Coordinates of C-alpha atoms and ligand atoms in Angstrom, one line a residue:
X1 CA 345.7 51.9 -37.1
X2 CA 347.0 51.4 -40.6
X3 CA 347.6 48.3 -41.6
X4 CA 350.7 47.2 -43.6
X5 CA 350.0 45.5 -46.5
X6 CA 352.5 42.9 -47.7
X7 CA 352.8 43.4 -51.6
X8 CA 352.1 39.4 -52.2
X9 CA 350.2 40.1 -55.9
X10 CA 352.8 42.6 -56.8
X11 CA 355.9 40.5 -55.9
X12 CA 354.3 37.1 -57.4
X13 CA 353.5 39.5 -61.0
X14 CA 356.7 40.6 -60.8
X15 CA 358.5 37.4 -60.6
X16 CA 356.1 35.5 -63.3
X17 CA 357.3 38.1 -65.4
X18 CA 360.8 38.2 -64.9
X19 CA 361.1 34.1 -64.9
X20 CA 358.9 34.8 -68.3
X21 CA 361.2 36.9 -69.5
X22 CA 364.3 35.1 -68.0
X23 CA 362.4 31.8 -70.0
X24 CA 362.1 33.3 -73.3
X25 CA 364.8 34.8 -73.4
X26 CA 366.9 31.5 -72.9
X27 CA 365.0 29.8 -75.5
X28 CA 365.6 32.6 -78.1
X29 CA 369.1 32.1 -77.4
X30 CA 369.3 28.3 -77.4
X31 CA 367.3 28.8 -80.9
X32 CA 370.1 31.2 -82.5
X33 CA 373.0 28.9 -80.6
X34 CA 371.4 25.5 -82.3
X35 CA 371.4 27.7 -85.8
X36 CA 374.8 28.8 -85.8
X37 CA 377.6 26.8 -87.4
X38 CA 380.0 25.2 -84.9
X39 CA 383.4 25.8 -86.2
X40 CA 385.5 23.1 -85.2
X41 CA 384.7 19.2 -85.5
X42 CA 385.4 17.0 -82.4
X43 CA 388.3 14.9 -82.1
X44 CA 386.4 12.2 -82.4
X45 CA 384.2 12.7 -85.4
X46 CA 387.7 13.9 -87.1
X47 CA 389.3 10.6 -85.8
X48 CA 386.6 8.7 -87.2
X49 CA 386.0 10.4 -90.4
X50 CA 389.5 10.2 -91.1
X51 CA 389.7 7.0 -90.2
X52 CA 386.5 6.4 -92.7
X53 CA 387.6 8.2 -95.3
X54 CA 391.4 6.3 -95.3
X55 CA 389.4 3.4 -95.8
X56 CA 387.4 4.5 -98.8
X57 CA 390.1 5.5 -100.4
X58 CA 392.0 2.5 -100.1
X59 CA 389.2 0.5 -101.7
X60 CA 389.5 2.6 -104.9
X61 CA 392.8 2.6 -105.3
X62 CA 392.8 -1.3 -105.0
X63 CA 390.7 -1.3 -108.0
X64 CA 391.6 2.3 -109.7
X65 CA 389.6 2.0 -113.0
X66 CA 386.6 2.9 -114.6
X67 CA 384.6 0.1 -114.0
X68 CA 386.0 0.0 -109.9
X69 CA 384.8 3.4 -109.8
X70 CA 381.2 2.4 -110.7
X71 CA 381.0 -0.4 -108.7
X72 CA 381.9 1.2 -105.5
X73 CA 379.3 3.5 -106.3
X74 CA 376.8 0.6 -106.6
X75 CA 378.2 -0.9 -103.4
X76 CA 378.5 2.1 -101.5
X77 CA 375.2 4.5 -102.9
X78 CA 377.8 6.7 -103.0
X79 CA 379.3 9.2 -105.7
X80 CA 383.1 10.4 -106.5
X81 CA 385.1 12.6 -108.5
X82 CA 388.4 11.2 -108.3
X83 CA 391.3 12.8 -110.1
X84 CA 392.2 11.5 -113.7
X85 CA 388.4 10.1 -114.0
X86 CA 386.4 13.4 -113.9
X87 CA 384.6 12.5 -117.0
X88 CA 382.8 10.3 -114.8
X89 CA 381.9 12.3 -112.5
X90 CA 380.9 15.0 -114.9
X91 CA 378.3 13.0 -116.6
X92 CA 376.8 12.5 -112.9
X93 CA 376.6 15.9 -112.5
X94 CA 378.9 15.9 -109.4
X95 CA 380.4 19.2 -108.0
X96 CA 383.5 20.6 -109.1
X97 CA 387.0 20.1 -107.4
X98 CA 386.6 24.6 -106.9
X99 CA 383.4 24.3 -106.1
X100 CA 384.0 21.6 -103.5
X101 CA 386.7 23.6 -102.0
X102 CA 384.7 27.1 -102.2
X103 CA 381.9 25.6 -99.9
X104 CA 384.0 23.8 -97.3
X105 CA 383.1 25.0 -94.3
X106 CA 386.7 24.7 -92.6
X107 CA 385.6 22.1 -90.2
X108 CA 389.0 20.5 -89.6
X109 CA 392.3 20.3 -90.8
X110 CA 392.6 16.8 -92.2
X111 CA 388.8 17.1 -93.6
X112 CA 387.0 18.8 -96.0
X113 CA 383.1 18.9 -95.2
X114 CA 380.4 20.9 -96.6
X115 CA 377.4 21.1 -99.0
X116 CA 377.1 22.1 -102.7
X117 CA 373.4 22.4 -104.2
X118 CA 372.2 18.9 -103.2
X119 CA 375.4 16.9 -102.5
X120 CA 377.0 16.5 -98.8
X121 CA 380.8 15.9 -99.5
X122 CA 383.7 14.9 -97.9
X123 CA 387.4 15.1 -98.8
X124 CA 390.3 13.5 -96.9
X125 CA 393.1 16.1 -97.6
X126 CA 396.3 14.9 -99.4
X127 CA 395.3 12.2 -100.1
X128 CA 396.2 10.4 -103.6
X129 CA 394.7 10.6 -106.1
X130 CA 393.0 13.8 -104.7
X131 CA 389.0 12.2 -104.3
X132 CA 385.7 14.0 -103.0
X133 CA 383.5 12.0 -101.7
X134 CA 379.6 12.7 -102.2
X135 CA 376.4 11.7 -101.0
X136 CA 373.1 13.0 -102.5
X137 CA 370.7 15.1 -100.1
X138 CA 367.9 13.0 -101.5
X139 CA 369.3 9.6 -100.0
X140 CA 369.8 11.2 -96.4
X141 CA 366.4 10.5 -94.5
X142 CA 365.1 14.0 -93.3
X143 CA 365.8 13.7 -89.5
X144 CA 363.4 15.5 -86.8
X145 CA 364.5 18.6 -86.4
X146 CA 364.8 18.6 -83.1
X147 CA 365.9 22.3 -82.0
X148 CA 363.3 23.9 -84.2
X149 CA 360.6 21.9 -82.8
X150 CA 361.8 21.5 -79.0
X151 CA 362.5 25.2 -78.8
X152 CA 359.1 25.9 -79.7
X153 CA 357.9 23.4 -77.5
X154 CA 359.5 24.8 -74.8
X155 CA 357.9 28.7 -75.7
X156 CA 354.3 27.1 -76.1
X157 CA 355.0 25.7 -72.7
X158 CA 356.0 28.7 -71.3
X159 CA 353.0 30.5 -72.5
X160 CA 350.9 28.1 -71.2
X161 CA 352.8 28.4 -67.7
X162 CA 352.1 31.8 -67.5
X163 CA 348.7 31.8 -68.4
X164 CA 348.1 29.2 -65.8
X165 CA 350.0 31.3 -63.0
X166 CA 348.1 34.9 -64.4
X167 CA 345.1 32.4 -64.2
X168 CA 345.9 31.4 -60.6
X169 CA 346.9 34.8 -59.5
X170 CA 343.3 36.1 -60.5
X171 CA 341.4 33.8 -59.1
X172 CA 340.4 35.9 -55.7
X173 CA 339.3 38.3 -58.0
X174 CA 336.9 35.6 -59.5
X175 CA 335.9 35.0 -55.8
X176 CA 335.3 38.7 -55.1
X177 CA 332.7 38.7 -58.5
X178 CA 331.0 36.4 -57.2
X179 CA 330.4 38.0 -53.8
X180 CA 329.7 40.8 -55.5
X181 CA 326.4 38.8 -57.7
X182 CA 325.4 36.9 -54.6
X183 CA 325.0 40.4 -52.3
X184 CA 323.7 42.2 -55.8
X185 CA 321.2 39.7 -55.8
X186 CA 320.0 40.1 -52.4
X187 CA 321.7 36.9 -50.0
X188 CA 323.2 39.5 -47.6
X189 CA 324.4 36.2 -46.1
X190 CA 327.1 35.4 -48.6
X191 CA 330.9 36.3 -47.3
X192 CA 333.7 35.0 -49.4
X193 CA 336.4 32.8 -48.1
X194 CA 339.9 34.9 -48.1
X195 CA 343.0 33.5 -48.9
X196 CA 345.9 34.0 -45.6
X197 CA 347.7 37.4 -46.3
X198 CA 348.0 39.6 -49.1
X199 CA 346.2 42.5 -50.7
X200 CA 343.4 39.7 -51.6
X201 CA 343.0 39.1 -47.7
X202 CA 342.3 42.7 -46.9
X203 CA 340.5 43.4 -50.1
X204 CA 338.0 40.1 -48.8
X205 CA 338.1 41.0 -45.1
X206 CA 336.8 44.5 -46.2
X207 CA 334.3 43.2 -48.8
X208 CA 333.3 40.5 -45.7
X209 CA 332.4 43.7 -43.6
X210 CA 330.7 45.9 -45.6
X211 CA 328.1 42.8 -46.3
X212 CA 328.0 42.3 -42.0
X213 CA 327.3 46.4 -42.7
X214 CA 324.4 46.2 -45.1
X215 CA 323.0 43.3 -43.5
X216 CA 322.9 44.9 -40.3
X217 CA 321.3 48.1 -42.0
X218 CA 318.6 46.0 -43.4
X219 CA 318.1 44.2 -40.7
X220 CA 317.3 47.3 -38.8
X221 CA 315.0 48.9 -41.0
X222 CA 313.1 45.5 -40.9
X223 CA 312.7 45.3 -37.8
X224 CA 311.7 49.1 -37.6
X225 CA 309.0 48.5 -40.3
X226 CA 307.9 45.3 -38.6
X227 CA 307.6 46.8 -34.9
X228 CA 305.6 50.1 -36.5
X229 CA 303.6 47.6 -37.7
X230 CA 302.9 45.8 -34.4
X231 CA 302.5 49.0 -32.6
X232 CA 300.1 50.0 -35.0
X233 CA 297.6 47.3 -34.7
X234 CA 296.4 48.6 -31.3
X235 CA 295.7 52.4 -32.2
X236 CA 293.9 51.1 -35.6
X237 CA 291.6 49.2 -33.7
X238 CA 290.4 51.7 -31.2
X239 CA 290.0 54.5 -34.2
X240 CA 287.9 51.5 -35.8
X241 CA 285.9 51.1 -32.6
X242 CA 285.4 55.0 -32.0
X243 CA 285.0 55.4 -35.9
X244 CA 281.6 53.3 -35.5
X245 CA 280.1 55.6 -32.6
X246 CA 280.1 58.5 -35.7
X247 CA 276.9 59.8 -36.5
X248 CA 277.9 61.2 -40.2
X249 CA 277.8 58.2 -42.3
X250 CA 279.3 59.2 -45.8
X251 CA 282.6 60.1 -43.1
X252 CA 282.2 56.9 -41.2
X253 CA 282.1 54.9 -45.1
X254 CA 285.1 56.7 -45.7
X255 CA 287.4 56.2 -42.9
X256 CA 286.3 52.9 -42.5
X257 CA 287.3 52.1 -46.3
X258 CA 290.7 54.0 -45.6
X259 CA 291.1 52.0 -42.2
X260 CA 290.8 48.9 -43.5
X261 CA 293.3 49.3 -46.2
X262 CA 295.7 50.2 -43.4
X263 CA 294.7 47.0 -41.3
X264 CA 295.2 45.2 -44.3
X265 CA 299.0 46.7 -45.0
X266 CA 299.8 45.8 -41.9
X267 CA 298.4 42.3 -41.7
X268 CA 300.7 41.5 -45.2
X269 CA 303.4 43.0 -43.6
X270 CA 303.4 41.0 -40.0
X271 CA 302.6 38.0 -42.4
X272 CA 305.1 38.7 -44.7
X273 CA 307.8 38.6 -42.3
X274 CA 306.2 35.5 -40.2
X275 CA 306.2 33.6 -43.1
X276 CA 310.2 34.5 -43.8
X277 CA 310.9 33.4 -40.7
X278 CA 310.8 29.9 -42.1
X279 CA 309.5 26.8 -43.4
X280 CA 308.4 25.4 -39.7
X281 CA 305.5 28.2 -40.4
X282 CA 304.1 26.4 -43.5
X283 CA 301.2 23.8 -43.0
X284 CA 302.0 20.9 -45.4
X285 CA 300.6 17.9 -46.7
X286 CA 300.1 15.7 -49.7
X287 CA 297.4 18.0 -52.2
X288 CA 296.3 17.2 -55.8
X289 CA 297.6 20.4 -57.3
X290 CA 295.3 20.2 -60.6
X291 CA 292.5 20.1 -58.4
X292 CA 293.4 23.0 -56.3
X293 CA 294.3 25.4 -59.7
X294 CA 290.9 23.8 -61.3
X295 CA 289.0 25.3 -58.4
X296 CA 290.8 28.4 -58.1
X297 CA 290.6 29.5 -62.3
X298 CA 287.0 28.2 -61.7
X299 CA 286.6 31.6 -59.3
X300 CA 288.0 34.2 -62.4
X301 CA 285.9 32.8 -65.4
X302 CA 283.7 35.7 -65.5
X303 CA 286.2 37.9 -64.7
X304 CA 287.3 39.9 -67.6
X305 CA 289.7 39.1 -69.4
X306 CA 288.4 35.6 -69.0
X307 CA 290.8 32.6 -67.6
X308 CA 292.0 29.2 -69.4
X309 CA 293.8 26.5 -67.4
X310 CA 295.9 24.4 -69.7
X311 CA 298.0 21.1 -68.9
X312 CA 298.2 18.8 -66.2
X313 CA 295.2 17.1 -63.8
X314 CA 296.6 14.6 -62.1
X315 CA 299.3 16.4 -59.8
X316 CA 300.0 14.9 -56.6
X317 CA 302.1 16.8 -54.3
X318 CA 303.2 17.8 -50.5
X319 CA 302.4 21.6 -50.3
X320 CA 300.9 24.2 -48.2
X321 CA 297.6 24.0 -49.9
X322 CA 296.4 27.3 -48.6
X323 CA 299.6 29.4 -49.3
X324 CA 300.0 28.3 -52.5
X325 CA 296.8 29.2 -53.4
X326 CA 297.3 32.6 -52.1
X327 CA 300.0 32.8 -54.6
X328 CA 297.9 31.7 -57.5
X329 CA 295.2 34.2 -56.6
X330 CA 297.8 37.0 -56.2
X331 CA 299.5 36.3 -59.8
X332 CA 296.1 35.9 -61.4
X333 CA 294.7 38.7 -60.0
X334 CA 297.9 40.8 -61.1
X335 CA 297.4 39.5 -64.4
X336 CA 294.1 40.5 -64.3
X337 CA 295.1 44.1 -62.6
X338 CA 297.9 44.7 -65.5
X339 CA 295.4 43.5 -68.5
X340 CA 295.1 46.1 -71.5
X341 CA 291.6 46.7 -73.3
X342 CA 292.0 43.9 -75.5
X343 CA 293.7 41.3 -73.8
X344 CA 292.6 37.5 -74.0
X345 CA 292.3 35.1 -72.0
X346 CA 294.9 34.7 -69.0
X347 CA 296.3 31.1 -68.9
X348 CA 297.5 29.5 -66.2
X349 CA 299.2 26.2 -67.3
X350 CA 300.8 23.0 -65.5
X351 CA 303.2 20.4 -66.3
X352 CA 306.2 18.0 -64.9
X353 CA 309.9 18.2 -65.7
X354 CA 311.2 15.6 -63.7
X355 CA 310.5 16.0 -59.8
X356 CA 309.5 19.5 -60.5
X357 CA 305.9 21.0 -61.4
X358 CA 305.6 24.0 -63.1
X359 CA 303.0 26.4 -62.9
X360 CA 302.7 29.6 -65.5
X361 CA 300.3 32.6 -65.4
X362 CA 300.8 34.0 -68.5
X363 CA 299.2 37.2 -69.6
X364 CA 299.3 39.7 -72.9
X365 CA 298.4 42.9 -70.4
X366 CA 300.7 45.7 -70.4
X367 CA 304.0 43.8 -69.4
X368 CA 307.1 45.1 -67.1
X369 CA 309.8 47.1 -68.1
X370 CA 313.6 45.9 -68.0
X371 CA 314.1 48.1 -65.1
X372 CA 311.2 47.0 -63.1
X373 CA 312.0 43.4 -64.0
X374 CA 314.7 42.9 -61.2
X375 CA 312.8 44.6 -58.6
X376 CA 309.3 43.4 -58.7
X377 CA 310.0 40.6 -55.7
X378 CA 311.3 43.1 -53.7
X379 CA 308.5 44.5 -50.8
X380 CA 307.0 47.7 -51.4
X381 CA 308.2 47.5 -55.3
X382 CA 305.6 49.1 -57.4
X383 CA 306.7 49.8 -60.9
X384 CA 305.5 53.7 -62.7
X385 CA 303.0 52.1 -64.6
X386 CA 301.3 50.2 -61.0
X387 CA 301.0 53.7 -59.9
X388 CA 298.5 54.5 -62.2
X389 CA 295.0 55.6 -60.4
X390 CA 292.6 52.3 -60.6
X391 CA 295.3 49.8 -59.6
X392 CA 295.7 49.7 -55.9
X393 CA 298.2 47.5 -54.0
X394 CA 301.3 48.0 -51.8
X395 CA 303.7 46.2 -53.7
X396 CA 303.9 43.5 -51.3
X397 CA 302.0 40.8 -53.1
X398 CA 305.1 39.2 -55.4
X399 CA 307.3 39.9 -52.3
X400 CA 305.0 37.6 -50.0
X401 CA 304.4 35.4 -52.8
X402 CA 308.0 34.4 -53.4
X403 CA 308.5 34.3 -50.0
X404 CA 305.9 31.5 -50.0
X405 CA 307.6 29.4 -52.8
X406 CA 310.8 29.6 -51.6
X407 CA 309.6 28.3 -48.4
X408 CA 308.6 25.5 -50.3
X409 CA 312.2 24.9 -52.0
X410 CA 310.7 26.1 -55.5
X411 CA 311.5 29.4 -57.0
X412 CA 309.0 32.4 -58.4
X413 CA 310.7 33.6 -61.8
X414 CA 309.0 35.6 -64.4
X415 CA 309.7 36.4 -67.9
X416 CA 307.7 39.7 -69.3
X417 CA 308.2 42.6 -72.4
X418 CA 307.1 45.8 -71.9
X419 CA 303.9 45.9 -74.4
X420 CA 303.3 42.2 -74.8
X421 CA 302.6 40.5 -71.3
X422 CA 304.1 38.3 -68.5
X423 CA 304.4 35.2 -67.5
X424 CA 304.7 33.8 -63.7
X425 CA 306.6 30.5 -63.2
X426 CA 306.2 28.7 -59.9
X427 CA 308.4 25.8 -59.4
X428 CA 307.3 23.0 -57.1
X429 CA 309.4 20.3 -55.8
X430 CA 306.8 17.3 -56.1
X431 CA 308.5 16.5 -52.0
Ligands
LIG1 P1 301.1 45.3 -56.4 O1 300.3 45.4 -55.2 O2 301.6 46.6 -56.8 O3 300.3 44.6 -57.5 P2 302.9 43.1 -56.5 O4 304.0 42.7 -55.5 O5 301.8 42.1 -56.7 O6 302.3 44.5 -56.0 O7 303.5 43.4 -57.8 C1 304.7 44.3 -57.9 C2 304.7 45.0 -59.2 O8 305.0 44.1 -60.3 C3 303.5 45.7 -59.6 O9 303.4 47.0 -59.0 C4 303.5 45.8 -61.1 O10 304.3 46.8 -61.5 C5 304.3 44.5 -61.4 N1 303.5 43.4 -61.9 C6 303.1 42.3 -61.2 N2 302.4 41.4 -61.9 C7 302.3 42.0 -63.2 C8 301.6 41.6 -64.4 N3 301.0 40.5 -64.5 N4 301.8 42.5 -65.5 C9 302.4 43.6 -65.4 N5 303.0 44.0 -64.2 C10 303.0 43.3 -63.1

């Protein structure tokens, strides 16, 4: 059946973009509107500046002299050119009647307003004698200015809205990544929570399946593995039992050796997957862990390359004793498997980071590449260099191993260059 997908994503991009665009364009505009002259004063600034200027010029002509003129300028902070006394305003510097009448902006019909180099001026027209009024840029405070500043307010805020919603719209995809780590990395469990309809829904639902898919699949081939090795168990015995009524003993030796390595494959194996089945398997209880590594290194001092144990004594706490000394043995004796002509001493080390131990094999043997690095843990995982004749092993060892840990809550981590060596972190809760 073919399911209809409702374009949610592609209408909610388009309309982010098209109230983006509807938002920016508004603010452009109100920029330009706010920088363009208005042509025409109010009636009610004209009224008042009228009104204003009528006053002012009634104050100088009740005192139309030279002296009158220079006090209202004290009085008022304000300049003049006033007909029939432009030699005053000359030696101020004040603007020209043509000038005056060159910059006004055409405002009004009873006022002139404008600006000449750094004078504001005002003229009240007709009246007698003809006066411009002035008033220096410098002694106007500089105001906020507020279109400039609130119209790029508004476009920051914008930007920042549409990052937010672009941020928002992504966010299954950030979902779906991590899905896609969490199965990369092995939990075949993890299925990501899908938002209600939409591409996104669909895209999870069938990102949801193929995990119930792969799970399945493994699932399958584990339990195929683990009943071969059931079945198996029986058959290997009998050959065992009719290999000992042979009479030609170098044959006997032989299939006897290669027997055993099979019982022995499928004994990790069963135990392997027993041991996954859970913590209830694990028998736990309060163990010095310096004591039990002591005793264990104790076992490979005379094995070459020799063994130092470094760190922490005292170490009290609630393990399997016997599985994690099966891990111990295993890294050691991998360390000791992967050693290079001259290697020194492998150390195993312990210490205490708050309620964690941590215990490191470290080695200088012939190291792990890159590639191998992320598959080492996985059963059956033998890297080109293991497969070198003289080094035996199924690959099962680090599988079981973490397996063990993790049972424990710790984790197995390891840290190696190709060349240089390895080193083996087990982390312990100390409960
Ligand atoms: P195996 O039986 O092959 O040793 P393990 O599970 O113990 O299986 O180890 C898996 C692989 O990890 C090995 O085949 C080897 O390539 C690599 N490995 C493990 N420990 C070391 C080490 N100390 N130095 C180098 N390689 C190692």
């Amino acid at each position: 059946m073919k399911h209809r997908v409702k374009k949610k994503l592609l209408i909610r991009i388009f309309f982010t973009f098209m109230l983006t665009a509807v938002l920016i364009i508004g603010g452009l505009g109100l920029l330009a509107h706010s920088l363009k002259p208005d042509h025409g004063l109010s009636p009610v600034i004209e009224k008042n500046a009228v009104f204003y200027l009528s006053g002012l010029q009634q104050k100088l002509n009740s005192s139309l002299s030279e002296e009158g003129i220079l006090n209202l300028y004290k009085d008022l902070s304000l300049y003049a050119r006033v007909e029939g006394f432009e030699a005053l305003a000359d030696k101020q510097g004040l603007p020209t009647f043509q000038e005056v009448e060159k910059e006004d902006e055409g405002y009004s019909k009873k006022v002139v307003i404008g600006k000449h180099r750094s004078y504001f001026f005002a003229e009240l027209k007709g009246a007698t004698p003809r006066t411009v009024w002035y008033i220096s840029a410098n002694e106007i405070p500089r105001g906020f200015a507020f279109p400039f500043v609130a119209v790029a307010g508004f476009i920051f805020l914008i930007l920042i809205m549409s990052f937010l919603t672009i941020r928002w719209m992504m966010s299954p995809i950030k979902v779906l990544m991590t899905g896609v780590n969490k199965i990369s990395k092995g939990d075949l469990k993890y299925r990501i929570k899908t938002r209600q309809g939409g591409e996104f829904q669909i895209l999870g639902d069938a990102f949801n399946h193929m995990a119930d898919v792969l799970e399945k699949m493994v699932a399958a081939k584990e339990q195929l593995l683990r009943d071969v090795s059931h079945e198996l168990r029986s058959p290997l015995t009998r050959v065992g039992v009719a290999v000992d009524l042979m009479n030609d003993e170098s044959m006997k030796a032989s299939i006897k050796e290669d027997l055993k390595k099979m019982e022995e494959l499928v004994a990790e194996i069963l135990e392997s997957y027993r041991l996954r089945e859970g913590a209830s398997s694990l028998k736990k209880s309060s163990t010095d862990l310096g004591e039990l590594v002591t005793h264990v290194v104790e076992d490979y001092k005379d094995t070459p390359p020799g063994i130092r144990f470094e760190g922490l004594v005292d170490a009290s706490v609630v393990i399997d004793p016997m599985q994690i000394e099966r891990v111990l043995r295993n890294l050691i004796e991998n360390a000791i498997k992967y050693t290079k002509p001259h290697s020194s001493a492998i150390v195993v080390s312990l210490s205490k980071v708050k309620n964690d131990f941590f215990l490191k094999v470290k080695d200088d043997g012939v190291g792990i590449a890159e590639k191998d690095l992320v598959h080492i843990f996985e059963p059956f995982y033998r890297s080109d260099a293991a497969r070198s004749p003289g080094k035996s092993g199924f690959g099962l060892g680090l599988a079981i191993a973490k397996t063990i840990v993790e049972a424990h809550d710790g984790s197995l981590t390891v840290t190696s260059q190709m060349g240089q060596g390895s080193e083996f972190t087990i982390r312990l809760p100390e409960k």
